[in-house]
mmCIF file of C-alpha atoms in Angstrom:
data_model
loop_
_atom_site.group_PDB
_atom_site.id
_atom_site.type_symbol
_atom_site.label_atom_id
_atom_site.label_comp_id
_atom_site.label_asym_id
_atom_site.label_seq_id
_atom_site.Cartn_x
_atom_site.Cartn_y
_atom_site.Cartn_z
ATOM 1 C CA MET A 1 -0.260 0.149 -0.048
ATOM 2 C CA GLY A 2 1.466 3.816 -0.995
ATOM 3 C CA GLU A 3 0.879 6.286 -3.231
ATOM 4 C CA THR A 4 -0.144 5.368 -6.652
ATOM 5 C CA GLU A 5 0.013 7.319 -9.662
ATOM 6 C CA PRO A 6 -2.720 8.001 -12.263
ATOM 7 C CA THR A 7 -1.837 4.980 -15.053
ATOM 8 C CA GLN A 8 -5.887 4.538 -16.672
ATOM 9 C CA ARG A 9 -9.243 5.799 -15.190
ATOM 10 C CA PRO A 10 -10.920 3.845 -12.146
ATOM 11 C CA HIS A 11 -13.892 2.430 -12.311
ATOM 12 C CA ARG A 12 -16.394 5.138 -11.481
ATOM 13 C CA VAL A 13 -19.771 3.488 -10.477
ATOM 14 C CA ARG A 14 -21.057 3.518 -6.601
ATOM 15 C CA VAL A 15 -19.247 4.467 -3.741
ATOM 16 C CA ASN A 16 -18.946 1.945 -0.574
ATOM 17 C CA PHE A 17 -16.147 1.743 1.842
ATOM 18 C CA GLY A 18 -18.896 0.288 4.339
ATOM 19 C CA ALA A 19 -17.507 -3.519 5.062
ATOM 20 C CA ASP A 20 -14.638 -1.763 6.592
ATOM 21 C CA ARG A 21 -15.504 -0.125 9.818
ATOM 22 C CA GLY A 22 -12.814 -1.024 11.918
ATOM 23 C CA GLY A 23 -11.732 0.659 15.437
ATOM 24 C CA GLY A 24 -14.030 1.315 18.515
ATOM 25 C CA ASP A 25 -17.212 0.097 19.581
ATOM 26 C CA ASN A 26 -20.622 1.501 18.544
ATOM 27 C CA ARG A 27 -22.989 1.434 21.409
ATOM 28 C CA PRO A 28 -26.719 2.681 21.085
ATOM 29 C CA VAL A 29 -26.120 5.701 23.492
ATOM 30 C CA THR A 30 -28.146 7.893 21.911
ATOM 31 C CA SER A 31 -30.945 7.736 19.726
ATOM 32 C CA THR A 32 -29.141 9.388 15.802
ATOM 33 C CA ALA A 33 -32.233 7.139 13.596
ATOM 34 C CA ALA A 34 -33.989 9.015 10.930
ATOM 35 C CA THR A 35 -37.851 7.724 10.611
ATOM 36 C CA SER A 36 -36.779 8.302 6.752
ATOM 37 C CA PRO A 37 -33.438 7.748 6.541
ATOM 38 C CA ALA A 38 -32.138 9.846 3.568
ATOM 39 C CA PRO A 39 -30.800 7.474 0.290
ATOM 40 C CA GLY A 40 -27.883 7.933 -1.132
ATOM 41 C CA LEU A 41 -26.244 10.838 -3.050
ATOM 42 C CA SER A 42 -26.230 11.060 -6.788
ATOM 43 C CA LEU A 43 -23.465 13.329 -8.669
ATOM 44 C CA GLY A 44 -24.127 12.993 -12.081
ATOM 45 C CA SER A 45 -22.271 9.864 -12.578
ATOM 46 C CA VAL A 46 -20.873 9.276 -9.545
ATOM 47 C CA HIS A 47 -23.370 7.628 -6.690
ATOM 48 C CA VAL A 48 -22.256 7.972 -2.995
ATOM 49 C CA ASP A 49 -24.718 5.510 -0.768
ATOM 50 C CA THR A 50 -24.139 8.160 2.413
ATOM 51 C CA PRO A 51 -25.234 11.628 1.423
ATOM 52 C CA VAL A 52 -21.856 12.726 2.820
ATOM 53 C CA VAL A 53 -18.750 14.141 1.794
ATOM 54 C CA LEU A 54 -15.787 15.263 3.877
ATOM 55 C CA ALA A 55 -14.892 18.120 3.086
ATOM 56 C CA PRO A 56 -11.272 19.261 1.665
ATOM 57 C CA MET A 57 -9.364 21.090 4.548
ATOM 58 C CA ALA A 58 -5.586 22.000 3.684
ATOM 59 C CA GLY A 59 -2.925 19.665 4.765
ATOM 60 C CA ILE A 60 -5.811 17.152 6.840
ATOM 61 C CA THR A 61 -7.089 15.417 3.738
ATOM 62 C CA ASN A 62 -4.411 14.151 2.327
ATOM 63 C CA ALA A 63 -4.686 10.686 1.192
ATOM 64 C CA ALA A 64 -3.913 8.747 4.614
ATOM 65 C CA TYR A 65 -6.738 10.282 6.521
ATOM 66 C CA ARG A 66 -9.138 9.979 3.716
ATOM 67 C CA ARG A 67 -7.658 6.534 3.695
ATOM 68 C CA LEU A 68 -8.960 6.721 6.932
ATOM 69 C CA CYS A 69 -12.215 8.035 6.919
ATOM 70 C CA ALA A 70 -13.646 5.499 4.746
ATOM 71 C CA GLU A 71 -12.876 2.785 6.725
ATOM 72 C CA GLN A 72 -15.403 4.181 9.226
ATOM 73 C CA GLY A 73 -18.411 4.041 6.829
ATOM 74 C CA ALA A 74 -19.323 5.404 3.394
ATOM 75 C CA GLY A 75 -18.908 8.493 1.462
ATOM 76 C CA LEU A 76 -17.174 10.171 -0.509
ATOM 77 C CA TYR A 77 -13.606 11.652 0.846
ATOM 78 C CA VAL A 78 -12.435 15.039 -1.044
ATOM 79 C CA CYS A 79 -8.929 15.908 -1.975
ATOM 80 C CA GLU A 80 -6.994 18.545 -0.524
ATOM 81 C CA MET A 81 -7.816 21.481 -2.243
ATOM 82 C CA ILE A 82 -5.032 22.572 -5.811
ATOM 83 C CA THR A 83 -5.080 25.360 -7.722
ATOM 84 C CA SER A 84 -5.491 25.431 -11.731
ATOM 85 C CA ARG A 85 -2.651 27.559 -12.636
ATOM 86 C CA GLY A 86 -0.456 25.492 -10.590
ATOM 87 C CA LEU A 87 -1.163 22.025 -12.150
ATOM 88 C CA VAL A 88 -1.661 23.551 -15.588
ATOM 89 C CA GLU A 89 2.207 25.133 -15.126
ATOM 90 C CA GLY A 90 2.707 21.903 -13.627
ATOM 91 C CA ASP A 91 4.312 23.118 -10.104
ATOM 92 C CA GLN A 92 5.651 20.039 -8.315
ATOM 93 C CA HIS A 93 4.060 21.439 -4.826
ATOM 94 C CA THR A 94 0.433 20.793 -6.296
ATOM 95 C CA ARG A 95 1.372 17.414 -8.610
ATOM 96 C CA ASP A 96 2.605 16.052 -5.413
ATOM 97 C CA MET A 97 -0.937 16.698 -3.302
ATOM 98 C CA LEU A 98 -2.955 14.548 -6.438
ATOM 99 C CA VAL A 99 -2.058 11.124 -4.529
ATOM 100 C CA PHE A 100 -4.144 9.246 -4.077
ATOM 101 C CA ASP A 101 -4.876 5.510 -1.590
ATOM 102 C CA GLU A 102 -4.331 2.409 -3.858
ATOM 103 C CA LEU A 103 -7.997 1.305 -2.265
ATOM 104 C CA GLU A 104 -9.531 5.450 -3.483
ATOM 105 C CA THR A 105 -11.269 4.267 -6.638
ATOM 106 C CA VAL A 106 -13.768 7.036 -7.025
ATOM 107 C CA ARG A 107 -11.182 10.026 -7.041
ATOM 108 C CA SER A 108 -12.935 13.554 -5.651
ATOM 109 C CA VAL A 109 -10.596 16.928 -5.934
ATOM 110 C CA GLN A 110 -10.919 20.202 -5.016
ATOM 111 C CA LEU A 111 -9.677 23.372 -7.383
ATOM 112 C CA TYR A 112 -9.144 26.534 -7.007
ATOM 113 C CA GLY A 113 -8.989 29.054 -9.487
ATOM 114 C CA THR A 114 -10.070 32.811 -10.545
ATOM 115 C CA ASP A 115 -9.704 32.799 -14.748
ATOM 116 C CA PRO A 116 -11.978 30.795 -16.477
ATOM 117 C CA ILE A 117 -8.807 29.502 -19.252
ATOM 118 C CA TYR A 118 -6.916 28.193 -15.924
ATOM 119 C CA VAL A 119 -9.775 26.373 -14.225
ATOM 120 C CA GLY A 120 -10.928 24.832 -17.789
ATOM 121 C CA LYS A 121 -7.348 23.721 -18.723
ATOM 122 C CA ALA A 122 -6.662 21.981 -15.168
ATOM 123 C CA ALA A 123 -10.151 20.437 -15.256
ATOM 124 C CA GLU A 124 -8.826 18.658 -18.535
ATOM 125 C CA ILE A 125 -6.314 17.288 -16.821
ATOM 126 C CA LEU A 126 -8.164 16.159 -14.316
ATOM 127 C CA CYS A 127 -10.125 14.276 -15.621
ATOM 128 C CA ALA A 128 -7.605 13.206 -18.468
ATOM 129 C CA GLU A 129 -4.366 12.495 -16.668
ATOM 130 C CA TYR A 130 -5.587 11.586 -12.674
ATOM 131 C CA GLY A 131 -9.043 9.836 -13.867
ATOM 132 C CA VAL A 132 -10.989 12.005 -11.129
ATOM 133 C CA ALA A 133 -14.502 11.314 -10.987
ATOM 134 C CA HIS A 134 -15.672 14.180 -9.295
ATOM 135 C CA ILE A 135 -14.541 18.362 -9.303
ATOM 136 C CA ASP A 136 -15.479 19.744 -7.147
ATOM 137 C CA LEU A 137 -14.619 24.189 -7.245
ATOM 138 C CA ASN A 138 -14.315 26.522 -4.446
ATOM 139 C CA PHE A 139 -15.809 29.981 -3.559
ATOM 140 C CA GLY A 140 -16.005 29.851 0.307
ATOM 141 C CA CYS A 141 -12.666 30.507 1.204
ATOM 142 C CA PRO A 142 -12.955 32.962 3.914
ATOM 143 C CA VAL A 143 -8.876 33.442 3.995
ATOM 144 C CA PRO A 144 -7.455 37.472 3.565
ATOM 145 C CA LYS A 145 -4.482 36.256 1.523
ATOM 146 C CA VAL A 146 -7.713 34.846 -1.051
ATOM 147 C CA THR A 147 -10.159 37.209 -0.862
ATOM 148 C CA ARG A 148 -8.017 40.054 -1.107
ATOM 149 C CA LYS A 149 -7.635 39.090 -5.268
ATOM 150 C CA GLY A 150 -10.768 38.416 -5.583
ATOM 151 C CA GLY A 151 -11.265 34.549 -5.497
ATOM 152 C CA GLY A 152 -12.419 31.972 -2.736
ATOM 153 C CA GLY A 153 -15.799 33.954 -1.126
ATOM 154 C CA ALA A 154 -15.290 36.523 -2.540
ATOM 155 C CA LEU A 155 -15.689 35.879 -6.146
ATOM 156 C CA PRO A 156 -18.983 34.757 -6.726
ATOM 157 C CA TRP A 157 -19.978 38.377 -6.480
ATOM 158 C CA LYS A 158 -18.912 38.745 -9.927
ATOM 159 C CA ARG A 159 -21.809 36.700 -11.106
ATOM 160 C CA GLY A 160 -20.544 36.788 -15.067
ATOM 161 C CA LEU A 161 -17.295 35.594 -14.299
ATOM 162 C CA LEU A 162 -18.143 33.112 -11.828
ATOM 163 C CA GLY A 163 -20.550 31.555 -14.594
ATOM 164 C CA GLN A 164 -17.757 31.646 -17.400
ATOM 165 C CA ILE A 165 -15.769 29.915 -14.679
ATOM 166 C CA LEU A 166 -18.336 27.078 -14.102
ATOM 167 C CA GLU A 167 -18.831 26.779 -17.321
ATOM 168 C CA ALA A 168 -15.234 26.247 -18.931
ATOM 169 C CA ALA A 169 -15.001 23.485 -15.941
ATOM 170 C CA VAL A 170 -18.304 21.479 -17.215
ATOM 171 C CA ALA A 171 -17.074 21.692 -20.579
ATOM 172 C CA ALA A 172 -14.092 19.846 -19.664
ATOM 173 C CA ALA A 173 -14.918 17.897 -17.613
ATOM 174 C CA THR A 174 -18.385 16.635 -19.687
ATOM 175 C CA PRO A 175 -16.431 14.258 -22.476
ATOM 176 C CA TYR A 176 -14.993 12.604 -19.697
ATOM 177 C CA ASP A 177 -18.819 12.019 -17.951
ATOM 178 C CA VAL A 178 -16.925 14.197 -14.907
ATOM 179 C CA PRO A 179 -19.359 16.314 -12.752
ATOM 180 C CA VAL A 180 -18.621 19.027 -11.735
ATOM 181 C CA THR A 181 -20.118 21.142 -8.642
ATOM 182 C CA MET A 182 -19.213 23.777 -6.249
ATOM 183 C CA LYS A 183 -19.062 24.971 -2.495
ATOM 184 C CA THR A 184 -19.344 28.708 -1.432
ATOM 185 C CA ARG A 185 -20.821 30.483 1.393
ATOM 186 C CA LYS A 186 -23.701 32.555 2.015
ATOM 187 C CA GLY A 187 -22.010 35.742 0.553
ATOM 188 C CA ILE A 188 -19.425 38.313 1.446
ATOM 189 C CA ASP A 189 -21.250 39.633 4.505
ATOM 190 C CA GLU A 190 -24.881 40.182 5.394
ATOM 191 C CA ASP A 191 -25.058 43.364 3.121
ATOM 192 C CA HIS A 192 -23.441 41.339 0.138
ATOM 193 C CA LEU A 193 -25.157 38.068 0.091
ATOM 194 C CA THR A 194 -24.430 35.497 -3.114
ATOM 195 C CA TYR A 195 -25.803 32.494 -2.278
ATOM 196 C CA LEU A 196 -29.298 32.388 -4.316
ATOM 197 C CA ASP A 197 -27.535 33.847 -7.823
ATOM 198 C CA ALA A 198 -24.640 31.559 -6.988
ATOM 199 C CA GLY A 199 -27.145 28.738 -7.060
ATOM 200 C CA ARG A 200 -29.001 29.564 -10.153
ATOM 201 C CA ILE A 201 -25.879 30.163 -12.141
ATOM 202 C CA ALA A 202 -24.657 26.995 -10.676
ATOM 203 C CA GLN A 203 -27.738 25.225 -12.122
ATOM 204 C CA GLU A 204 -27.138 27.320 -15.410
ATOM 205 C CA SER A 205 -23.942 26.104 -15.758
ATOM 206 C CA GLY A 206 -24.110 22.267 -15.532
ATOM 207 C CA CYS A 207 -22.923 21.568 -12.090
ATOM 208 C CA ALA A 208 -24.458 18.885 -10.947
ATOM 209 C CA ALA A 209 -24.778 20.349 -7.080
ATOM 210 C CA ILE A 210 -23.798 22.968 -4.949
ATOM 211 C CA ALA A 211 -22.844 23.077 -1.199
ATOM 212 C CA LEU A 212 -23.790 26.197 1.060
ATOM 213 C CA HIS A 213 -21.376 26.800 4.341
ATOM 214 C CA GLY A 214 -23.820 28.754 6.246
ATOM 215 C CA ARG A 215 -21.703 31.360 7.067
ATOM 216 C CA THR A 216 -20.708 34.669 5.345
ATOM 217 C CA VAL A 217 -17.138 35.223 4.306
ATOM 218 C CA ALA A 218 -17.235 37.841 6.910
ATOM 219 C CA GLN A 219 -18.053 35.638 9.441
ATOM 220 C CA ALA A 220 -15.139 32.908 8.490
ATOM 221 C CA TYR A 221 -15.877 30.187 10.913
ATOM 222 C CA SER A 222 -17.082 32.234 13.395
ATOM 223 C CA GLY A 223 -20.824 32.122 15.265
ATOM 224 C CA GLU A 224 -23.521 29.711 13.831
ATOM 225 C CA ALA A 225 -24.032 28.078 10.700
ATOM 226 C CA ASP A 226 -27.183 29.571 9.448
ATOM 227 C CA TRP A 227 -28.784 26.301 8.117
ATOM 228 C CA ASP A 228 -31.881 28.513 6.912
ATOM 229 C CA ALA A 229 -30.347 29.628 3.966
ATOM 230 C CA ILE A 230 -29.225 26.119 3.132
ATOM 231 C CA ALA A 231 -32.933 25.768 3.190
ATOM 232 C CA ARG A 232 -33.843 28.841 1.134
ATOM 233 C CA LEU A 233 -31.210 27.764 -1.498
ATOM 234 C CA VAL A 234 -32.601 23.952 -1.814
ATOM 235 C CA ASP A 235 -36.169 26.101 -2.694
ATOM 236 C CA HIS A 236 -34.705 28.118 -4.885
ATOM 237 C CA VAL A 237 -32.863 25.701 -7.379
ATOM 238 C CA ASP A 238 -33.170 22.343 -8.884
ATOM 239 C CA ILE A 239 -30.001 20.556 -8.501
ATOM 240 C CA PRO A 240 -28.677 19.081 -5.030
ATOM 241 C CA VAL A 241 -27.970 21.104 -2.665
ATOM 242 C CA LEU A 242 -25.028 19.950 -0.078
ATOM 243 C CA GLY A 243 -25.284 21.285 3.856
ATOM 244 C CA ASN A 244 -21.943 22.694 5.709
ATOM 245 C CA GLY A 245 -21.761 23.807 8.770
ATOM 246 C CA ASP A 246 -21.757 23.279 12.510
ATOM 247 C CA ILE A 247 -22.158 19.277 12.046
ATOM 248 C CA TRP A 248 -20.433 18.102 14.572
ATOM 249 C CA GLU A 249 -22.409 14.600 15.887
ATOM 250 C CA ALA A 250 -24.135 12.352 13.210
ATOM 251 C CA ALA A 251 -27.541 13.501 14.942
ATOM 252 C CA ASP A 252 -26.603 16.906 13.607
ATOM 253 C CA ALA A 253 -26.411 15.977 9.757
ATOM 254 C CA LEU A 254 -29.349 14.266 10.376
ATOM 255 C CA ARG A 255 -31.198 17.377 11.540
ATOM 256 C CA MET A 256 -29.966 19.639 8.560
ATOM 257 C CA VAL A 257 -30.993 17.223 5.968
ATOM 258 C CA GLU A 258 -34.547 17.145 7.761
ATOM 259 C CA GLN A 259 -35.035 20.864 8.799
ATOM 260 C CA THR A 260 -33.483 22.225 5.164
ATOM 261 C CA GLY A 261 -34.421 20.190 2.680
ATOM 262 C CA ALA A 262 -30.387 19.229 1.937
ATOM 263 C CA ALA A 263 -29.720 16.164 -0.310
ATOM 264 C CA GLY A 264 -26.570 15.445 1.992
ATOM 265 C CA VAL A 265 -24.082 16.886 4.144
ATOM 266 C CA VAL A 266 -20.260 18.209 4.150
ATOM 267 C CA VAL A 267 -18.675 17.481 7.527
ATOM 268 C CA GLY A 268 -15.154 19.533 8.229
ATOM 269 C CA ARG A 269 -14.238 20.343 11.251
ATOM 270 C CA GLY A 270 -16.272 17.854 13.418
ATOM 271 C CA CYS A 271 -14.208 15.099 11.961
ATOM 272 C CA LEU A 272 -10.829 16.196 13.371
ATOM 273 C CA GLY A 273 -9.710 13.496 15.397
ATOM 274 C CA ARG A 274 -12.465 11.589 15.529
ATOM 275 C CA PRO A 275 -13.043 9.764 11.794
ATOM 276 C CA TRP A 276 -15.326 7.588 13.073
ATOM 277 C CA LEU A 277 -17.735 9.714 12.651
ATOM 278 C CA PHE A 278 -18.141 8.841 9.362
ATOM 279 C CA ARG A 279 -19.093 6.038 11.118
ATOM 280 C CA ASP A 280 -22.009 7.119 13.095
ATOM 281 C CA LEU A 281 -23.503 8.987 10.131
ATOM 282 C CA ALA A 282 -23.441 6.072 7.893
ATOM 283 C CA ALA A 283 -25.194 4.244 10.233
ATOM 284 C CA ALA A 284 -27.151 7.181 11.514
ATOM 285 C CA PHE A 285 -28.488 7.794 7.975
ATOM 286 C CA ALA A 286 -29.254 4.039 7.634
ATOM 287 C CA GLY A 287 -31.572 4.823 9.793
ATOM 288 C CA GLU A 288 -29.827 2.388 12.729
ATOM 289 C CA GLN A 289 -29.268 4.481 16.715
ATOM 290 C CA VAL A 290 -25.541 3.910 17.852
ATOM 291 C CA ALA A 291 -23.158 6.891 18.773
ATOM 292 C CA THR A 292 -19.480 5.986 19.097
ATOM 293 C CA LEU A 293 -18.016 6.588 22.062
ATOM 294 C CA PRO A 294 -14.340 5.484 22.197
ATOM 295 C CA THR A 295 -12.161 4.647 25.365
ATOM 296 C CA LEU A 296 -9.091 5.969 24.825
ATOM 297 C CA GLY A 297 -7.337 3.077 24.296
ATOM 298 C CA GLU A 298 -9.772 2.494 20.939
ATOM 299 C CA VAL A 299 -8.835 6.260 20.018
ATOM 300 C CA THR A 300 -5.090 5.926 20.891
ATOM 301 C CA GLY A 301 -5.456 2.893 18.395
ATOM 302 C CA MET A 302 -7.119 4.828 16.337
ATOM 303 C CA MET A 303 -4.261 7.514 16.167
ATOM 304 C CA ARG A 304 -1.840 4.449 15.318
ATOM 305 C CA ARG A 305 -3.410 3.934 11.981
ATOM 306 C CA HIS A 306 -3.578 7.162 10.981
ATOM 307 C CA ALA A 307 0.411 7.476 11.822
ATOM 308 C CA GLU A 308 0.803 4.118 10.146
ATOM 309 C CA LEU A 309 -0.864 5.714 7.361
ATOM 310 C CA LEU A 310 0.893 8.611 7.091
ATOM 311 C CA CYS A 311 4.000 6.944 7.024
ATOM 312 C CA GLN A 312 3.042 4.554 4.267
ATOM 313 C CA HIS A 313 2.256 7.341 2.040
ATOM 314 C CA MET A 314 5.117 9.722 3.236
ATOM 315 C CA GLY A 315 7.587 7.945 4.725
ATOM 316 C CA GLU A 316 8.018 7.282 8.053
ATOM 317 C CA GLU A 317 9.886 10.952 9.413
ATOM 318 C CA ARG A 318 7.867 12.859 7.412
ATOM 319 C CA GLY A 319 4.670 10.717 8.433
ATOM 320 C CA CYS A 320 5.416 11.413 11.927
ATOM 321 C CA LYS A 321 5.647 15.094 11.364
ATOM 322 C CA GLU A 322 2.400 15.555 9.869
ATOM 323 C CA PHE A 323 1.246 13.530 12.686
ATOM 324 C CA ARG A 324 1.523 16.052 14.972
ATOM 325 C CA LYS A 325 -0.687 18.604 14.087
ATOM 326 C CA HIS A 326 -3.650 15.742 14.956
ATOM 327 C CA VAL A 327 -2.912 14.529 18.589
ATOM 328 C CA SER A 328 -4.709 17.180 19.912
ATOM 329 C CA TRP A 329 -7.724 16.916 18.058
ATOM 330 C CA TYR A 330 -7.658 13.265 19.290
ATOM 331 C CA LEU A 331 -7.120 14.070 22.820
ATOM 332 C CA LYS A 332 -9.595 17.012 23.412
ATOM 333 C CA GLY A 333 -11.323 16.314 26.206
ATOM 334 C CA PHE A 334 -9.384 13.208 27.399
ATOM 335 C CA ALA A 335 -7.153 13.994 30.695
ATOM 336 C CA ALA A 336 -3.823 13.476 29.140
ATOM 337 C CA GLY A 337 -1.208 15.826 31.181
ATOM 338 C CA GLY A 338 0.661 18.563 29.068
ATOM 339 C CA GLU A 339 4.113 16.579 29.344
ATOM 340 C CA MET A 340 2.641 13.654 27.177
ATOM 341 C CA ARG A 341 0.401 15.950 25.010
ATOM 342 C CA ARG A 342 4.040 17.244 24.472
ATOM 343 C CA SER A 343 5.949 14.570 23.891
ATOM 344 C CA LEU A 344 3.643 12.952 21.635
ATOM 345 C CA GLY A 345 3.780 16.857 19.565
ATOM 346 C CA LEU A 346 7.472 16.072 18.974
ATOM 347 C CA VAL A 347 7.087 11.876 17.969
ATOM 348 C CA ASP A 348 9.677 11.085 15.208
ATOM 349 C CA SER A 349 8.669 7.106 14.539
ATOM 350 C CA LEU A 350 6.344 4.776 15.074
ATOM 351 C CA ALA A 351 8.107 3.295 18.404
ATOM 352 C CA ALA A 352 8.063 6.177 19.628
ATOM 353 C CA LEU A 353 4.238 6.930 19.021
ATOM 354 C CA ASP A 354 3.705 3.635 20.727
ATOM 355 C CA ALA A 355 6.349 3.480 23.195
ATOM 356 C CA LEU A 356 3.990 7.185 24.392
ATOM 357 C CA LEU A 357 0.208 5.764 23.478
ATOM 358 C CA ALA A 358 1.552 2.827 25.574
ATOM 359 C CA GLU A 359 1.391 4.914 28.632
ATOM 360 C CA LEU A 360 -2.444 6.595 28.498
ATOM 361 C CA ASP A 361 -5.368 4.566 30.136
ATOM 362 C CA PRO A 362 -7.105 2.404 27.719
ATOM 363 C CA THR A 363 -9.917 2.172 29.874
ATOM 364 C CA GLU A 364 -10.485 6.332 30.002
ATOM 365 C CA PRO A 365 -13.900 6.497 29.340
ATOM 366 C CA PHE A 366 -14.306 9.112 26.259
ATOM 367 C CA PRO A 367 -15.527 12.281 27.666
ATOM 368 C CA VAL A 368 -19.181 12.619 26.904
ATOM 369 C CA GLN A 369 -18.532 16.419 27.602
ATOM 370 C CA GLU A 370 -17.137 16.586 24.330
ATOM 371 C CA LEU A 371 -19.881 15.870 22.316
ATOM 372 C CA GLY A 372 -21.844 18.688 19.845
ATOM 373 C CA THR A 373 -18.818 20.853 20.762
ATOM 374 C CA PRO A 374 -17.513 23.333 17.994
ATOM 375 C CA ARG A 375 -13.683 21.554 16.975
ATOM 376 C CA GLY A 376 -10.586 23.622 15.423
ATOM 377 C CA ARG A 377 -10.794 26.763 14.208
ATOM 378 C CA GLN A 378 -13.730 29.052 15.081
ATOM 379 C CA GLY A 379 -12.092 33.040 15.842
ATOM 380 C CA SER A 380 -14.249 36.181 15.412
ATOM 381 C CA PRO A 381 -15.708 37.614 12.597
ATOM 382 C CA ARG A 382 -14.025 40.206 10.831
ATOM 383 C CA ASN A 383 -15.388 44.027 10.628
ATOM 384 C CA ARG A 384 -14.429 44.150 6.876
ATOM 385 C CA VAL A 385 -13.656 41.780 4.453
ATOM 386 C CA VAL A 386 -10.082 42.288 2.479
ATOM 387 C CA LEU A 387 -10.944 42.953 -1.515
ATOM 388 C CA PRO A 388 -10.076 43.585 -4.693
ATOM 389 C CA GLU A 389 -9.899 47.894 -4.725
ATOM 390 C CA GLY A 390 -13.552 49.100 -6.349
ATOM 391 C CA TRP A 391 -14.499 44.857 -6.038
ATOM 392 C CA LEU A 392 -17.916 46.068 -5.085
ATOM 393 C CA GLU A 393 -18.666 47.967 -7.460
ATOM 394 C CA ASP A 394 -19.445 45.771 -10.563
ATOM 395 C CA ALA A 395 -21.683 42.498 -9.714
ATOM 396 C CA ASP A 396 -20.384 41.324 -12.863
ATOM 397 C CA GLY A 397 -17.271 40.934 -13.768
ATOM 398 C CA SER A 398 -17.277 39.262 -17.110
ATOM 399 C CA SER A 399 -14.641 40.708 -18.327
ATOM 400 C CA CYS A 400 -12.860 40.804 -15.131
ATOM 401 C CA ARG A 401 -9.367 38.561 -15.389
ATOM 402 C CA LEU A 402 -7.989 38.201 -11.963
ATOM 403 C CA GLN A 403 -4.388 36.793 -11.341
ATOM 404 C CA GLU A 404 -3.650 33.467 -10.065
ATOM 405 C CA ASP A 405 -1.450 32.472 -8.081
ATOM 406 C CA ALA A 406 0.190 28.920 -8.349
ATOM 407 C CA VAL A 407 -0.006 27.505 -5.081
ATOM 408 C CA GLU A 408 -3.060 28.239 -2.452
ATOM 409 C CA ILE A 409 -3.430 26.089 0.341
ATOM 410 C CA THR A 410 -6.610 26.858 2.256
ATOM 411 C CA GLY A 411 -10.018 26.090 1.622
ATOM 412 C CA GLY A 412 -13.446 27.404 2.879
#
């Protein structure tokens, strides 16, 4: 097992990783069953048995983490975001990110771009050379270094430009029968909302679905996600809408689908340090009444599996370094002391990791106070979103050509 370079197009009919859900136990402690569980999710030629998508997260959703999550339950697992210019110009870092696990038969990639020509060419490369099954376009990133150049969550303000980019991607992917979707936010801020127009444009451009993060760019990851906006978008378009924001437990996903009518959910920060969330999601959408509450021993087993997969894909030295960022998420709420956490944050080999994990109490119960609480970055809302000069003066932007960065490592 390890990195695989694309040589031919993988089979793309169904996504089903449900046969292998190892690690941890399922205890019927809370009811997460829907009265009428949602069916699978169809995105053009791609069918997902469980209507759940792993959101691409920079430095997180690499091939190892996607494999780890896929071992827990069915869903669609999206590669880290790459830039269209970087791919077209052959940037090595961008190419290095396009690595897929050997069992990853359905390849899903999120593409960032602000220029229709670059985006179209990049979509062609992904389809022809990397055998991707699904392309998602990022129009939701709230990071200032992206929005100040008109990218990410700022771009949908330019309705004409948004349409040109989507049309270019769809035109490039259609001959390969690869569906194109887009992810966006409510808008720049509450005074400059774009999501309803974005949904209409996505539908008119031939997109297979649109995902909406129920926050504005100004909110970033603060506050609460507006699920009512997701419901309004569902009523506004005929293509599937995926809801994103504040899904911390499987019950949240069912509640979002029920309240909004969304065709599925996109899960990001909620799975940090908790890849077994995808097991709960698969079970919940299947109508089962389960929730995973692993002991610390079971969590350390998941940690070891995660580190092992990283090392198999990246080599032991780099894999262990990549694993360090996940330690605090896995141990959130557990009693592991500061010295232990510091040591795990410096681990440089699997042997060292094994020795440290062996010192933890395997019988310690899961900290139930952590259930339903936010994970990962939150931050504070911004008083002003950084935008290109005069950006808000023109809401069309058909003739606008923005300079793309060759490398951008973020998400939305």
